[in-house]
Amino acid sequence: MKFEDIPGQHKVKQRLIDMVDNERIPHAILLQGEQGVGKFALAQALAQYIHCPNKADGDSCGVCPSCRQHESFNHIDTFFSFPVIKKKSSGTPPVSDDFIEEFKHFVVADPMMNFEGWLEELGSPSTLPVMYVTESDTLISKLSFTARSAKYKIVVMWLPERMNEQCANKLLKLIEEPFSDTIFILSSDSPQEILPTIYSRCQRIDVERFTDNDISDFLCKRFSLNSQDALSIAHNAEGSLTKALKQLSTTGINSKYFELFIRLMRSAYARKVADLKAWSAEVSTLGREQQLSFLKYCDRLTRENFIYNLHEHDLTYLNTSEEKFSTKFAPFISERNVQALSRTFNDAVKDISGNANSKIVLFDVAVRTILLIKQ
């Protein structure tokens, strides 16, 4: 992983590069921030940059044996540590090495490290992974040897907050009194959950959310999206590239939501109660999570159309299909009904989340929309 492969985060990249170039690398670095902002990718890029003998222009070369070994997760002086689950066939608590092939596949498939994706990779979505005391024992054993091919041995640890108490306490001693040739690079989604004594001994670097333009440019270059659709996805991703990629992977679902929204509004405007009854029955067949996502989508699209109706097109984040529909639909969303419509969708989210009968809730949404759409 090279720094140039990671969108945005220019300030953090420069800070990490300066540490290495000035030979002032802390023995423990903590990259902290929300999920989906590229912390682990930055940790990988930093490890590769430290080990690269041909670094130039603020990045690793990407072609030397060291860089190629990093790209394949095979560098002899780099150790990966991450939370795992217990295997039924083993009585000994597992370590990261037991799941290294799964981890490689996961990182390559999702460099932004969506935790839900790791649960799926492990094949156990209901079991929370942990780092057991055997993990710290293994790291202590590995780090007791001198670096073999580079100046430094590097531990790249994902989610240190998931170390159990025994593991954290053992690792604390190693971080307090590190080997002179050892560097820890930690990547955390929830730094407040890290053992305070470990947290206090790390040099902490905040990794901020991506800007909309960072995400939009990445989507345009990587997936050849047009700029309007990419910016719409970026805005709704709230600074997380993970959320943006998830939206992109569910384009078919979003198209279905858009089609259902159009049917709701057109049938409500025409007061076609029978059609709305069929609409509510169809939406109720979606899974509960999809029903909630759809209602949130309706709320967002309603608010976007209100802004569009104010002729503030630069403030809207509609994709091309949504904007084409909004040119005619937006005049029906005004200050007279936008708040009531938004409240209708949000009330439905609360009711369905509380296990109310979704078919009844959705038909109620349809009836209220009839009353509000012509106000």
Coordinates of C-alpha atoms in Angstrom, one line a residue, residues 240-369:
S240 CA -16.8 7.4 5.2
L241 CA -15.5 5.7 2.1
T242 CA -16.9 2.4 3.5
K243 CA -20.4 3.8 3.4
A244 CA -19.8 5.2 -0.1
L245 CA -18.6 1.8 -1.4
K246 CA -21.6 0.1 0.3
Q247 CA -23.9 2.5 -1.4
L248 CA -22.2 1.7 -4.7
S249 CA -22.6 -2.0 -4.2
T250 CA -26.3 -1.6 -3.5
T251 CA -27.1 0.5 -6.6
G252 CA -29.8 -2.0 -7.5
I253 CA -31.5 -1.7 -4.1
N254 CA -31.3 2.1 -4.3
S255 CA -33.0 2.0 -7.7
K256 CA -35.7 -0.1 -6.2
Y257 CA -36.2 2.5 -3.4
F258 CA -36.4 5.3 -6.0
E259 CA -39.0 3.4 -8.0
L260 CA -41.1 2.7 -4.8
F261 CA -40.8 6.4 -3.8
I262 CA -42.1 7.5 -7.3
R263 CA -45.1 5.1 -7.0
L264 CA -46.0 6.3 -3.5
M265 CA -46.0 10.0 -4.6
R266 CA -47.8 9.4 -7.9
S267 CA -50.5 7.2 -6.4
A268 CA -50.9 9.5 -3.4
Y269 CA -51.4 12.5 -5.7
A270 CA -53.9 10.6 -7.8
R271 CA -55.6 9.3 -4.6
K272 CA -55.4 5.7 -5.8
V273 CA -56.1 4.0 -2.5
A274 CA -56.1 0.5 -4.0
D275 CA -52.7 1.1 -5.6
L276 CA -51.4 2.4 -2.3
K277 CA -52.7 -0.6 -0.4
A278 CA -50.8 -2.8 -2.9
W279 CA -47.7 -0.6 -2.5
S280 CA -47.7 -0.9 1.3
A281 CA -48.1 -4.7 1.0
E282 CA -45.1 -4.9 -1.4
V283 CA -42.9 -2.7 0.8
S284 CA -43.8 -4.8 3.8
T285 CA -42.3 -7.9 2.2
L286 CA -38.9 -6.3 2.3
G287 CA -36.8 -7.2 5.3
R288 CA -37.1 -5.0 8.4
E289 CA -33.7 -3.3 7.8
Q290 CA -34.6 -2.6 4.2
Q291 CA -37.9 -1.1 5.2
L292 CA -36.1 1.2 7.6
S293 CA -33.5 2.1 4.9
F294 CA -36.3 2.8 2.4
L295 CA -38.2 5.1 4.8
K296 CA -34.9 7.0 5.5
Y297 CA -34.4 7.3 1.8
C298 CA -37.9 8.8 1.4
D299 CA -37.2 11.3 4.1
R300 CA -33.9 12.3 2.4
L301 CA -35.4 12.6 -1.0
T302 CA -38.3 14.7 0.3
R303 CA -35.9 17.1 1.9
E304 CA -33.7 17.2 -1.2
N305 CA -36.8 18.1 -3.3
F306 CA -37.7 20.9 -0.9
I307 CA -34.3 22.5 -1.4
Y308 CA -34.5 21.9 -5.1
N309 CA -37.9 23.7 -5.1
L310 CA -36.1 26.7 -3.5
H311 CA -33.9 26.8 -6.7
E312 CA -30.8 26.1 -4.6
H313 CA -29.6 23.4 -6.9
D314 CA -26.0 23.7 -5.7
L315 CA -27.1 22.6 -2.3
T316 CA -28.8 19.4 -3.4
Y317 CA -27.2 16.0 -3.8
L318 CA -29.4 14.2 -6.3
N319 CA -28.1 11.6 -8.7
T320 CA -29.0 12.0 -12.4
S321 CA -32.2 9.9 -12.2
E322 CA -33.4 11.6 -9.0
E323 CA -32.8 15.1 -10.5
K324 CA -34.7 14.3 -13.6
F325 CA -37.7 13.2 -11.5
S326 CA -37.3 16.2 -9.2
T327 CA -37.6 18.8 -12.0
K328 CA -41.3 18.1 -12.1
F329 CA -41.9 16.7 -8.6
A330 CA -40.1 19.4 -6.5
P331 CA -42.9 22.0 -6.7
F332 CA -45.2 19.7 -4.7
I333 CA -42.7 19.8 -1.7
S334 CA -42.9 23.2 0.0
E335 CA -42.8 24.8 3.5
R336 CA -46.4 23.8 3.9
N337 CA -45.8 20.0 3.9
V338 CA -42.1 19.2 4.1
Q339 CA -41.9 19.0 7.9
A340 CA -45.1 16.9 8.1
L341 CA -43.9 14.5 5.4
S342 CA -40.5 14.2 7.1
R343 CA -42.2 13.5 10.5
T344 CA -44.4 10.9 8.8
F345 CA -41.4 8.9 7.5
N346 CA -39.5 9.3 10.8
D347 CA -42.5 8.2 12.9
A348 CA -42.8 5.1 10.7
V349 CA -39.1 4.3 11.3
K350 CA -39.7 4.4 15.1
D351 CA -42.9 2.3 14.8
I352 CA -41.3 -0.4 12.7
S353 CA -38.1 -0.4 14.8
G354 CA -40.5 -1.1 17.8
N355 CA -41.9 -4.2 16.0
A356 CA -45.2 -2.6 14.9
N357 CA -47.0 -4.3 12.0
S358 CA -45.2 -2.9 9.0
K359 CA -48.0 -3.4 6.6
I360 CA -50.3 -1.2 8.8
V361 CA -47.6 1.4 9.4
L362 CA -46.8 1.7 5.7
F363 CA -50.4 2.0 4.7
D364 CA -50.7 4.8 7.3
V365 CA -47.7 6.5 5.6
A366 CA -49.5 6.2 2.3
V367 CA -52.8 7.7 3.6
R368 CA -50.9 10.6 5.3
T369 CA -49.1 11.3 2.1

